[in-house]
Amino acid sequence: MKETTQTIIVTGGAGYIGSHTIIELLTTTDFNVVSIDNFSNSTPASYDRIKKIANRSFESLNFDLCNEAELNGQLSNIKNIAGIIHFAAYKSVPESMTNPLLYYHNNLTSLNNLLKFALKQNIKNFIFSSSCSVYGNADKLPVTEETELKKAESPYGHTKQIGEDIIRFVCRSELNTVILRYFNPVGAHTSGQIGEFPLNRPNNLVPIITQAAVGKNSLTVFGDKFDTRDGSCIRDYIHVSDIANAHVKALNYLIDKKNKSNTPVFNLGTGDGVSVLEAIKSFEKVSGKKLNYTIGPPREGDVVAVYADNTLARNELSWQPKFGLDDMMASAWKWQQTLEAGN
Ligand code: UD1
């Protein structure tokens, strides 16, 4: 059993999934949280939002995880580290196509440095943010964790494949890692007080949709001639709070030693494949806003279709997604309206 003084290190804690996971940790566990973020795609304001929603405080550190000396200096004083949840990474498929080395450097160096630290400090439990992009264009859908990984379609996806391999070779005795393959995390906390907040023009579909609805962005559907039911790409959108909840379950799964291997892998998706055009329709329905969009060419690096078989996460982690597509869109819209109101 854990003691109340144990600490969880969350990297990328000011970011989109990290911030929702800290809320989950603070509201459902006794762990202390130390967040590490260099605000490369987030702002310190998300810490204030987390504290307000959770009504609890936590520590935060600002440095780049690629700087090993700084990582060791900043983290070696932290006592009783029960686990590390590693979110901090670059995550844009198109950006990774134009600047692959940025992705290989940032996503892999930070992982290496953290794993080295975890081994040195004898930390037992690690959670890694992987992605369904590791499957590439899979032969058969839905994908299970056993589905063969095809060639990654983007450097972003490739960094996740390599990251998983690094973890499998490193975690062979004391250190255990749950590899969570997120499908497409979207939506925002039901309070409407925190959500995705990309510093630059977003590349992900849902923030582009909500910005388009308030006239801050234009929406292009990347391709409508794919071999799918309406010609647009298919994804498995999953509410960010369901993803956050899965992290706490995964952490406790390791702490309670329920894992059957050193590096269990779980798909985190709802299991429903949704096309880009269907996602747009859901948003229009829940917001009452008609979106103007154009159809553009396919985006380089995109897979055509992917959605999850989530049976393993349901059975092993006792996790199940609570939110549907309309909830995801409604919460993302609520958050956009909070931003518009300047709150
Ligand atoms: C990818 C990963 C996902 C990861 C995410 C992080 C895959 C299959 N999924 O999501 O696991 O969490 O990166 O960023 O690799 N689209 C448009 N117009 C736009 C933007 C997007 O039509 O302006 C379409 C895309 O072509 C895609 C869908 O919307 O079909 C979702 O795109 P996006 O939100 O960018 O996420 P992925 O790249 O699928």
PDB file of C-alpha atoms in Angstrom, residues 59-322:
ATOM      1  CA  GLU A  59       4.854  21.575  -7.066  1.00  0.00           C
ATOM      2  CA  SER A  60       6.114  22.537 -10.497  1.00  0.00           C
ATOM      3  CA  LEU A  61       9.517  22.761 -12.141  1.00  0.00           C
ATOM      4  CA  ASN A  62      10.432  24.514 -15.362  1.00  0.00           C
ATOM      5  CA  PHE A  63      13.251  22.943 -17.359  1.00  0.00           C
ATOM      6  CA  ASP A  64      13.961  21.019 -20.526  1.00  0.00           C
ATOM      7  CA  LEU A  65      14.079  17.244 -20.024  1.00  0.00           C
ATOM      8  CA  CYS A  66      16.634  16.998 -22.832  1.00  0.00           C
ATOM      9  CA  ASN A  67      19.128  18.650 -20.493  1.00  0.00           C
ATOM     10  CA  GLU A  68      20.339  15.668 -18.481  1.00  0.00           C
ATOM     11  CA  ALA A  69      22.445  17.608 -15.982  1.00  0.00           C
ATOM     12  CA  GLU A  70      19.524  19.879 -15.182  1.00  0.00           C
ATOM     13  CA  LEU A  71      17.140  16.944 -14.918  1.00  0.00           C
ATOM     14  CA  ASN A  72      19.391  15.214 -12.398  1.00  0.00           C
ATOM     15  CA  GLY A  73      19.998  18.419 -10.477  1.00  0.00           C
ATOM     16  CA  GLN A  74      16.336  19.333 -10.229  1.00  0.00           C
ATOM     17  CA  LEU A  75      14.909  15.899  -9.499  1.00  0.00           C
ATOM     18  CA  SER A  76      17.457  14.227  -7.261  1.00  0.00           C
ATOM     19  CA  ASN A  77      16.119  15.963  -4.135  1.00  0.00           C
ATOM     20  CA  ILE A  78      12.623  14.592  -4.550  1.00  0.00           C
ATOM     21  CA  LYS A  79      11.948  11.818  -2.061  1.00  0.00           C
ATOM     22  CA  ASN A  80       9.601   8.821  -2.284  1.00  0.00           C
ATOM     23  CA  ILE A  81       8.917   8.899  -5.995  1.00  0.00           C
ATOM     24  CA  ALA A  82       6.248   6.246  -6.570  1.00  0.00           C
ATOM     25  CA  GLY A  83       6.158   6.758 -10.302  1.00  0.00           C
ATOM     26  CA  ILE A  84       6.759   8.902 -13.348  1.00  0.00           C
ATOM     27  CA  ILE A  85       4.080   9.719 -15.910  1.00  0.00           C
ATOM     28  CA  HIS A  86       5.848  10.917 -19.012  1.00  0.00           C
ATOM     29  CA  PHE A  87       3.730  13.098 -21.302  1.00  0.00           C
ATOM     30  CA  ALA A  88       6.230  15.752 -22.362  1.00  0.00           C
ATOM     31  CA  ALA A  89       6.773  15.393 -26.099  1.00  0.00           C
ATOM     32  CA  TYR A  90       6.075  17.065 -29.406  1.00  0.00           C
ATOM     33  CA  LYS A  91       2.918  15.697 -30.945  1.00  0.00           C
ATOM     34  CA  SER A  92       2.112  17.203 -34.305  1.00  0.00           C
ATOM     35  CA  VAL A  93       2.079  14.842 -37.272  1.00  0.00           C
ATOM     36  CA  PRO A  94       2.485  17.642 -39.901  1.00  0.00           C
ATOM     37  CA  GLU A  95       5.178  19.481 -37.928  1.00  0.00           C
ATOM     38  CA  SER A  96       7.126  16.241 -37.633  1.00  0.00           C
ATOM     39  CA  MET A  97       7.024  15.854 -41.408  1.00  0.00           C
ATOM     40  CA  THR A  98       8.631  19.265 -41.915  1.00  0.00           C
ATOM     41  CA  ASN A  99      11.055  19.054 -38.990  1.00  0.00           C
ATOM     42  CA  PRO A 100      11.779  15.387 -38.270  1.00  0.00           C
ATOM     43  CA  LEU A 101      15.014  15.950 -36.332  1.00  0.00           C
ATOM     44  CA  LEU A 102      13.220  18.184 -33.861  1.00  0.00           C
ATOM     45  CA  TYR A 103      10.991  15.204 -33.080  1.00  0.00           C
ATOM     46  CA  TYR A 104      13.748  12.601 -32.924  1.00  0.00           C
ATOM     47  CA  HIS A 105      15.803  14.828 -30.654  1.00  0.00           C
ATOM     48  CA  ASN A 106      13.126  16.049 -28.282  1.00  0.00           C
ATOM     49  CA  ASN A 107      10.935  12.970 -27.948  1.00  0.00           C
ATOM     50  CA  LEU A 108      13.760  10.452 -27.645  1.00  0.00           C
ATOM     51  CA  THR A 109      16.373  12.397 -25.668  1.00  0.00           C
ATOM     52  CA  SER A 110      13.880  13.314 -22.972  1.00  0.00           C
ATOM     53  CA  LEU A 111      12.758   9.681 -22.726  1.00  0.00           C
ATOM     54  CA  ASN A 112      16.337   8.414 -22.469  1.00  0.00           C
ATOM     55  CA  ASN A 113      17.215  10.934 -19.781  1.00  0.00           C
ATOM     56  CA  LEU A 114      14.149  10.126 -17.723  1.00  0.00           C
ATOM     57  CA  LEU A 115      14.627   6.369 -17.968  1.00  0.00           C
ATOM     58  CA  LYS A 116      18.254   6.761 -16.886  1.00  0.00           C
ATOM     59  CA  PHE A 117      17.095   8.827 -13.922  1.00  0.00           C
ATOM     60  CA  ALA A 118      14.406   6.264 -13.048  1.00  0.00           C
ATOM     61  CA  LEU A 119      16.935   3.422 -13.078  1.00  0.00           C
ATOM     62  CA  LYS A 120      19.462   5.377 -11.046  1.00  0.00           C
ATOM     63  CA  GLN A 121      16.889   6.349  -8.410  1.00  0.00           C
ATOM     64  CA  ASN A 122      15.383   2.869  -8.358  1.00  0.00           C
ATOM     65  CA  ILE A 123      11.960   4.170  -9.338  1.00  0.00           C
ATOM     66  CA  LYS A 124       9.719   1.217 -10.111  1.00  0.00           C
ATOM     67  CA  ASN A 125       6.781   2.582 -12.052  1.00  0.00           C
ATOM     68  CA  PHE A 126       6.708   4.505 -15.322  1.00  0.00           C
ATOM     69  CA  ILE A 127       3.847   5.395 -17.654  1.00  0.00           C
ATOM     70  CA  PHE A 128       4.640   6.209 -21.269  1.00  0.00           C
ATOM     71  CA  SER A 129       2.440   8.220 -23.629  1.00  0.00           C
ATOM     72  CA  SER A 130       2.413   6.309 -26.845  1.00  0.00           C
ATOM     73  CA  SER A 131       0.036   6.715 -29.732  1.00  0.00           C
ATOM     74  CA  CYS A 132      -2.052   4.712 -32.146  1.00  0.00           C
ATOM     75  CA  SER A 133       0.219   6.197 -34.808  1.00  0.00           C
ATOM     76  CA  VAL A 134       2.539   3.249 -34.013  1.00  0.00           C
ATOM     77  CA  TYR A 135       0.153   0.996 -35.961  1.00  0.00           C
ATOM     78  CA  GLY A 136       0.669   2.880 -39.240  1.00  0.00           C
ATOM     79  CA  ASN A 137      -1.848   1.767 -41.870  1.00  0.00           C
ATOM     80  CA  ALA A 138      -2.900  -1.487 -40.194  1.00  0.00           C
ATOM     81  CA  ASP A 139      -4.124  -4.431 -42.273  1.00  0.00           C
ATOM     82  CA  LYS A 140      -7.123  -5.071 -40.098  1.00  0.00           C
ATOM     83  CA  LEU A 141      -9.362  -2.859 -37.930  1.00  0.00           C
ATOM     84  CA  PRO A 142      -9.985  -2.443 -35.061  1.00  0.00           C
ATOM     85  CA  VAL A 143      -6.398  -2.791 -33.911  1.00  0.00           C
ATOM     86  CA  THR A 144      -5.585  -4.832 -30.835  1.00  0.00           C
ATOM     87  CA  GLU A 145      -2.297  -4.518 -28.941  1.00  0.00           C
ATOM     88  CA  GLU A 146      -1.173  -7.620 -30.862  1.00  0.00           C
ATOM     89  CA  THR A 147      -1.759  -6.068 -34.282  1.00  0.00           C
ATOM     90  CA  GLU A 148       1.439  -5.921 -36.289  1.00  0.00           C
ATOM     91  CA  LEU A 149       2.987  -2.440 -36.296  1.00  0.00           C
ATOM     92  CA  LYS A 150       3.382  -1.231 -39.861  1.00  0.00           C
ATOM     93  CA  LYS A 151       5.830   1.382 -41.063  1.00  0.00           C
ATOM     94  CA  ALA A 152       5.188   4.655 -39.239  1.00  0.00           C
ATOM     95  CA  GLU A 153       3.652   7.234 -41.566  1.00  0.00           C
ATOM     96  CA  SER A 154       5.320  10.179 -39.812  1.00  0.00           C
ATOM     97  CA  PRO A 155       8.430  10.930 -37.728  1.00  0.00           C
ATOM     98  CA  TYR A 156       6.053  11.632 -34.840  1.00  0.00           C
ATOM     99  CA  GLY A 157       4.688   8.087 -35.046  1.00  0.00           C
ATOM    100  CA  HIS A 158       8.202   6.738 -35.541  1.00  0.00           C
ATOM    101  CA  THR A 159       9.418   8.390 -32.309  1.00  0.00           C
ATOM    102  CA  LYS A 160       6.606   6.557 -30.510  1.00  0.00           C
ATOM    103  CA  GLN A 161       7.588   3.226 -32.087  1.00  0.00           C
ATOM    104  CA  ILE A 162      11.236   3.764 -31.122  1.00  0.00           C
ATOM    105  CA  GLY A 163      10.221   4.971 -27.659  1.00  0.00           C
ATOM    106  CA  GLU A 164       8.257   1.767 -27.093  1.00  0.00           C
ATOM    107  CA  ASP A 165      11.243  -0.325 -28.235  1.00  0.00           C
ATOM    108  CA  ILE A 166      13.634   1.573 -25.958  1.00  0.00           C
ATOM    109  CA  ILE A 167      11.278   0.942 -23.039  1.00  0.00           C
ATOM    110  CA  ARG A 168      11.012  -2.775 -23.812  1.00  0.00           C
ATOM    111  CA  PHE A 169      14.791  -3.163 -23.788  1.00  0.00           C
ATOM    112  CA  VAL A 170      15.306  -1.001 -20.700  1.00  0.00           C
ATOM    113  CA  CYS A 171      12.485  -2.331 -18.514  1.00  0.00           C
ATOM    114  CA  ARG A 172      13.505  -5.920 -17.932  1.00  0.00           C
ATOM    115  CA  SER A 173      13.771  -6.217 -14.188  1.00  0.00           C
ATOM    116  CA  GLU A 174      12.891  -3.633 -11.523  1.00  0.00           C
ATOM    117  CA  LEU A 175      11.469  -0.861 -13.665  1.00  0.00           C
ATOM    118  CA  ASN A 176       7.989  -1.461 -15.076  1.00  0.00           C
ATOM    119  CA  THR A 177       6.315   0.672 -17.716  1.00  0.00           C
ATOM    120  CA  VAL A 178       2.736   0.789 -18.883  1.00  0.00           C
ATOM    121  CA  ILE A 179       2.704   1.859 -22.515  1.00  0.00           C
ATOM    122  CA  LEU A 180      -0.560   3.654 -23.256  1.00  0.00           C
ATOM    123  CA  ARG A 181      -1.417   3.983 -26.927  1.00  0.00           C
ATOM    124  CA  TYR A 182      -3.766   6.940 -27.139  1.00  0.00           C
ATOM    125  CA  PHE A 183      -6.046   7.170 -30.088  1.00  0.00           C
ATOM    126  CA  ASN A 184      -7.250  10.748 -30.633  1.00  0.00           C
ATOM    127  CA  PRO A 185      -7.673  12.572 -27.312  1.00  0.00           C
ATOM    128  CA  VAL A 186     -10.138  15.458 -27.622  1.00  0.00           C
ATOM    129  CA  GLY A 187     -12.597  17.452 -25.512  1.00  0.00           C
ATOM    130  CA  ALA A 188     -12.046  19.263 -22.244  1.00  0.00           C
ATOM    131  CA  HIS A 189     -12.716  18.982 -18.524  1.00  0.00           C
ATOM    132  CA  THR A 190     -16.481  19.116 -17.877  1.00  0.00           C
ATOM    133  CA  SER A 191     -16.016  22.294 -15.791  1.00  0.00           C
ATOM    134  CA  GLY A 192     -15.107  24.131 -18.991  1.00  0.00           C
ATOM    135  CA  GLN A 193     -12.232  25.687 -17.036  1.00  0.00           C
ATOM    136  CA  ILE A 194      -9.367  23.821 -18.666  1.00  0.00           C
ATOM    137  CA  GLY A 195      -8.769  22.268 -22.066  1.00  0.00           C
ATOM    138  CA  GLU A 196      -6.421  22.143 -24.991  1.00  0.00           C
ATOM    139  CA  PHE A 197      -4.476  25.367 -25.366  1.00  0.00           C
ATOM    140  CA  PRO A 198      -1.981  25.195 -28.219  1.00  0.00           C
ATOM    141  CA  LEU A 199       0.297  28.230 -28.276  1.00  0.00           C
ATOM    142  CA  ASN A 200       0.421  28.414 -32.043  1.00  0.00           C
ATOM    143  CA  ARG A 201      -2.066  27.564 -34.746  1.00  0.00           C
ATOM    144  CA  PRO A 202      -3.348  24.129 -33.756  1.00  0.00           C
ATOM    145  CA  ASN A 203      -2.812  21.160 -36.041  1.00  0.00           C
ATOM    146  CA  ASN A 204      -5.354  18.872 -34.419  1.00  0.00           C
ATOM    147  CA  LEU A 205      -8.872  18.660 -35.749  1.00  0.00           C
ATOM    148  CA  VAL A 206     -10.992  19.542 -32.713  1.00  0.00           C
ATOM    149  CA  PRO A 207      -9.253  22.771 -31.653  1.00  0.00           C
ATOM    150  CA  ILE A 208      -9.354  23.816 -35.305  1.00  0.00           C
ATOM    151  CA  ILE A 209     -13.102  23.096 -35.369  1.00  0.00           C
ATOM    152  CA  THR A 210     -13.809  25.113 -32.213  1.00  0.00           C
ATOM    153  CA  GLN A 211     -11.618  27.991 -33.417  1.00  0.00           C
ATOM    154  CA  ALA A 212     -13.359  27.908 -36.799  1.00  0.00           C
ATOM    155  CA  ALA A 213     -16.697  28.168 -35.007  1.00  0.00           C
ATOM    156  CA  VAL A 214     -15.626  31.488 -33.463  1.00  0.00           C
ATOM    157  CA  GLY A 215     -14.074  32.779 -36.678  1.00  0.00           C
ATOM    158  CA  LYS A 216     -10.468  32.350 -35.507  1.00  0.00           C
ATOM    159  CA  ASN A 217      -9.462  29.668 -37.956  1.00  0.00           C
ATOM    160  CA  SER A 218     -10.461  28.166 -41.251  1.00  0.00           C
ATOM    161  CA  LEU A 219     -11.330  24.503 -41.508  1.00  0.00           C
ATOM    162  CA  THR A 220     -10.117  22.260 -44.297  1.00  0.00           C
ATOM    163  CA  VAL A 221     -10.981  18.592 -44.425  1.00  0.00           C
ATOM    164  CA  PHE A 222      -7.834  16.792 -45.506  1.00  0.00           C
ATOM    165  CA  GLY A 223      -9.133  14.500 -48.224  1.00  0.00           C
ATOM    166  CA  ASP A 224     -12.544  13.064 -49.051  1.00  0.00           C
ATOM    167  CA  LYS A 225     -11.573  10.392 -51.554  1.00  0.00           C
ATOM    168  CA  PHE A 226     -10.225   7.765 -49.172  1.00  0.00           C
ATOM    169  CA  ASP A 227     -11.630   4.281 -49.140  1.00  0.00           C
ATOM    170  CA  THR A 228     -13.864   4.973 -46.130  1.00  0.00           C
ATOM    171  CA  ARG A 229     -17.655   5.279 -45.754  1.00  0.00           C
ATOM    172  CA  ASP A 230     -17.727   8.993 -46.609  1.00  0.00           C
ATOM    173  CA  GLY A 231     -14.252   9.386 -48.098  1.00  0.00           C
ATOM    174  CA  SER A 232     -12.720  11.233 -45.112  1.00  0.00           C
ATOM    175  CA  CYS A 233     -10.209   9.732 -42.658  1.00  0.00           C
ATOM    176  CA  ILE A 234     -11.418   7.629 -39.748  1.00  0.00           C
ATOM    177  CA  ARG A 235     -10.142   8.109 -36.195  1.00  0.00           C
ATOM    178  CA  ASP A 236     -11.077   6.962 -32.712  1.00  0.00           C
ATOM    179  CA  TYR A 237     -11.739  10.146 -30.728  1.00  0.00           C
ATOM    180  CA  ILE A 238     -11.537   9.718 -26.971  1.00  0.00           C
ATOM    181  CA  HIS A 239     -12.342  12.213 -24.212  1.00  0.00           C
ATOM    182  CA  VAL A 240      -9.231  13.607 -22.523  1.00  0.00           C
ATOM    183  CA  SER A 241     -10.706  12.964 -19.054  1.00  0.00           C
ATOM    184  CA  ASP A 242     -11.149   9.286 -19.938  1.00  0.00           C
ATOM    185  CA  ILE A 243      -7.490   9.246 -20.951  1.00  0.00           C
ATOM    186  CA  ALA A 244      -6.549  10.988 -17.683  1.00  0.00           C
ATOM    187  CA  ASN A 245      -8.504   8.449 -15.661  1.00  0.00           C
ATOM    188  CA  ALA A 246      -6.713   5.593 -17.439  1.00  0.00           C
ATOM    189  CA  HIS A 247      -3.359   6.975 -16.232  1.00  0.00           C
ATOM    190  CA  VAL A 248      -4.342   6.748 -12.599  1.00  0.00           C
ATOM    191  CA  LYS A 249      -5.613   3.215 -13.174  1.00  0.00           C
ATOM    192  CA  ALA A 250      -2.401   2.277 -14.984  1.00  0.00           C
ATOM    193  CA  LEU A 251      -0.302   3.700 -12.167  1.00  0.00           C
ATOM    194  CA  ASN A 252      -2.198   1.788  -9.500  1.00  0.00           C
ATOM    195  CA  TYR A 253      -2.029  -1.332 -11.671  1.00  0.00           C
ATOM    196  CA  LEU A 254       1.771  -1.154 -11.483  1.00  0.00           C
ATOM    197  CA  ILE A 255       1.889  -0.136  -7.832  1.00  0.00           C
ATOM    198  CA  ASP A 256      -0.404  -3.052  -6.938  1.00  0.00           C
ATOM    199  CA  LYS A 257       1.866  -5.322  -9.033  1.00  0.00           C
ATOM    200  CA  LYS A 258      -0.968  -6.533 -11.229  1.00  0.00           C
ATOM    201  CA  ASN A 259       1.125  -6.384 -14.397  1.00  0.00           C
ATOM    202  CA  LYS A 260       2.015  -9.679 -16.034  1.00  0.00           C
ATOM    203  CA  SER A 261       5.013  -8.305 -17.900  1.00  0.00           C
ATOM    204  CA  ASN A 262       7.465  -5.432 -17.407  1.00  0.00           C
ATOM    205  CA  THR A 263       5.978  -3.442 -20.276  1.00  0.00           C
ATOM    206  CA  PRO A 264       2.228  -3.991 -20.660  1.00  0.00           C
ATOM    207  CA  VAL A 265       0.630  -2.132 -23.576  1.00  0.00           C
ATOM    208  CA  PHE A 266      -2.935  -0.830 -23.681  1.00  0.00           C
ATOM    209  CA  ASN A 267      -5.011   0.816 -26.386  1.00  0.00           C
ATOM    210  CA  LEU A 268      -6.912   3.835 -25.105  1.00  0.00           C
ATOM    211  CA  GLY A 269      -9.762   4.486 -27.506  1.00  0.00           C
ATOM    212  CA  THR A 270     -13.535   4.172 -27.411  1.00  0.00           C
ATOM    213  CA  GLY A 271     -13.559   1.530 -30.125  1.00  0.00           C
ATOM    214  CA  ASP A 272     -15.672   3.695 -32.445  1.00  0.00           C
ATOM    215  CA  GLY A 273     -14.271   4.800 -35.770  1.00  0.00           C
ATOM    216  CA  VAL A 274     -15.496   8.304 -36.617  1.00  0.00           C
ATOM    217  CA  SER A 275     -14.861  10.109 -39.903  1.00  0.00           C
ATOM    218  CA  VAL A 276     -13.713  13.723 -40.085  1.00  0.00           C
ATOM    219  CA  LEU A 277     -17.074  14.669 -41.618  1.00  0.00           C
ATOM    220  CA  GLU A 278     -18.947  12.864 -38.827  1.00  0.00           C
ATOM    221  CA  ALA A 279     -16.853  14.697 -36.213  1.00  0.00           C
ATOM    222  CA  ILE A 280     -17.798  17.994 -37.847  1.00  0.00           C
ATOM    223  CA  LYS A 281     -21.505  17.010 -37.847  1.00  0.00           C
ATOM    224  CA  SER A 282     -21.369  16.105 -34.159  1.00  0.00           C
ATOM    225  CA  PHE A 283     -19.853  19.490 -33.355  1.00  0.00           C
ATOM    226  CA  GLU A 284     -22.517  21.284 -35.415  1.00  0.00           C
ATOM    227  CA  LYS A 285     -25.247  19.367 -33.600  1.00  0.00           C
ATOM    228  CA  VAL A 286     -24.095  20.060 -30.040  1.00  0.00           C
ATOM    229  CA  SER A 287     -23.032  23.671 -30.628  1.00  0.00           C
ATOM    230  CA  GLY A 288     -25.848  24.702 -32.949  1.00  0.00           C
ATOM    231  CA  LYS A 289     -23.136  26.331 -35.109  1.00  0.00           C
ATOM    232  CA  LYS A 290     -22.856  25.648 -38.817  1.00  0.00           C
ATOM    233  CA  LEU A 291     -19.236  25.265 -39.882  1.00  0.00           C
ATOM    234  CA  ASN A 292     -17.887  26.507 -43.173  1.00  0.00           C
ATOM    235  CA  TYR A 293     -15.251  24.158 -44.405  1.00  0.00           C
ATOM    236  CA  THR A 294     -13.510  23.293 -47.621  1.00  0.00           C
ATOM    237  CA  ILE A 295     -12.195  19.975 -48.835  1.00  0.00           C
ATOM    238  CA  GLY A 296      -8.443  19.973 -49.355  1.00  0.00           C
ATOM    239  CA  PRO A 297      -5.868  17.398 -50.421  1.00  0.00           C
ATOM    240  CA  PRO A 298      -4.810  14.628 -48.021  1.00  0.00           C
ATOM    241  CA  ARG A 299      -2.300  15.635 -45.335  1.00  0.00           C
ATOM    242  CA  GLU A 300       1.144  14.092 -45.647  1.00  0.00           C
ATOM    243  CA  GLY A 301       1.858  11.617 -42.865  1.00  0.00           C
ATOM    244  CA  ASP A 302      -1.791  10.769 -42.127  1.00  0.00           C
ATOM    245  CA  VAL A 303      -2.987   7.204 -41.855  1.00  0.00           C
ATOM    246  CA  VAL A 304      -6.339   6.573 -43.548  1.00  0.00           C
ATOM    247  CA  ALA A 305      -8.210   4.846 -40.753  1.00  0.00           C
ATOM    248  CA  VAL A 306      -7.527   3.545 -37.277  1.00  0.00           C
ATOM    249  CA  TYR A 307      -9.678   2.682 -34.290  1.00  0.00           C
ATOM    250  CA  ALA A 308      -9.164   0.603 -31.189  1.00  0.00           C
ATOM    251  CA  ASP A 309     -10.108  -2.683 -29.773  1.00  0.00           C
ATOM    252  CA  ASN A 310     -10.003  -1.577 -26.130  1.00  0.00           C
ATOM    253  CA  THR A 311     -10.882  -4.947 -24.545  1.00  0.00           C
ATOM    254  CA  LEU A 312      -7.515  -5.317 -22.853  1.00  0.00           C
ATOM    255  CA  ALA A 313      -7.669  -1.955 -21.060  1.00  0.00           C
ATOM    256  CA  ARG A 314     -11.242  -2.693 -19.989  1.00  0.00           C
ATOM    257  CA  ASN A 315     -10.313  -6.099 -18.584  1.00  0.00           C
ATOM    258  CA  GLU A 316      -6.868  -5.464 -17.122  1.00  0.00           C
ATOM    259  CA  LEU A 317      -7.183  -1.871 -15.918  1.00  0.00           C
ATOM    260  CA  SER A 318     -10.933  -1.995 -15.162  1.00  0.00           C
ATOM    261  CA  TRP A 319     -11.153   1.126 -17.288  1.00  0.00           C
ATOM    262  CA  GLN A 320     -13.957   2.193 -19.506  1.00  0.00           C
ATOM    263  CA  PRO A 321     -14.561   5.373 -21.433  1.00  0.00           C
ATOM    264  CA  LYS A 322     -17.469   7.373 -20.018  1.00  0.00           C
TER     265      LYS A 322
END
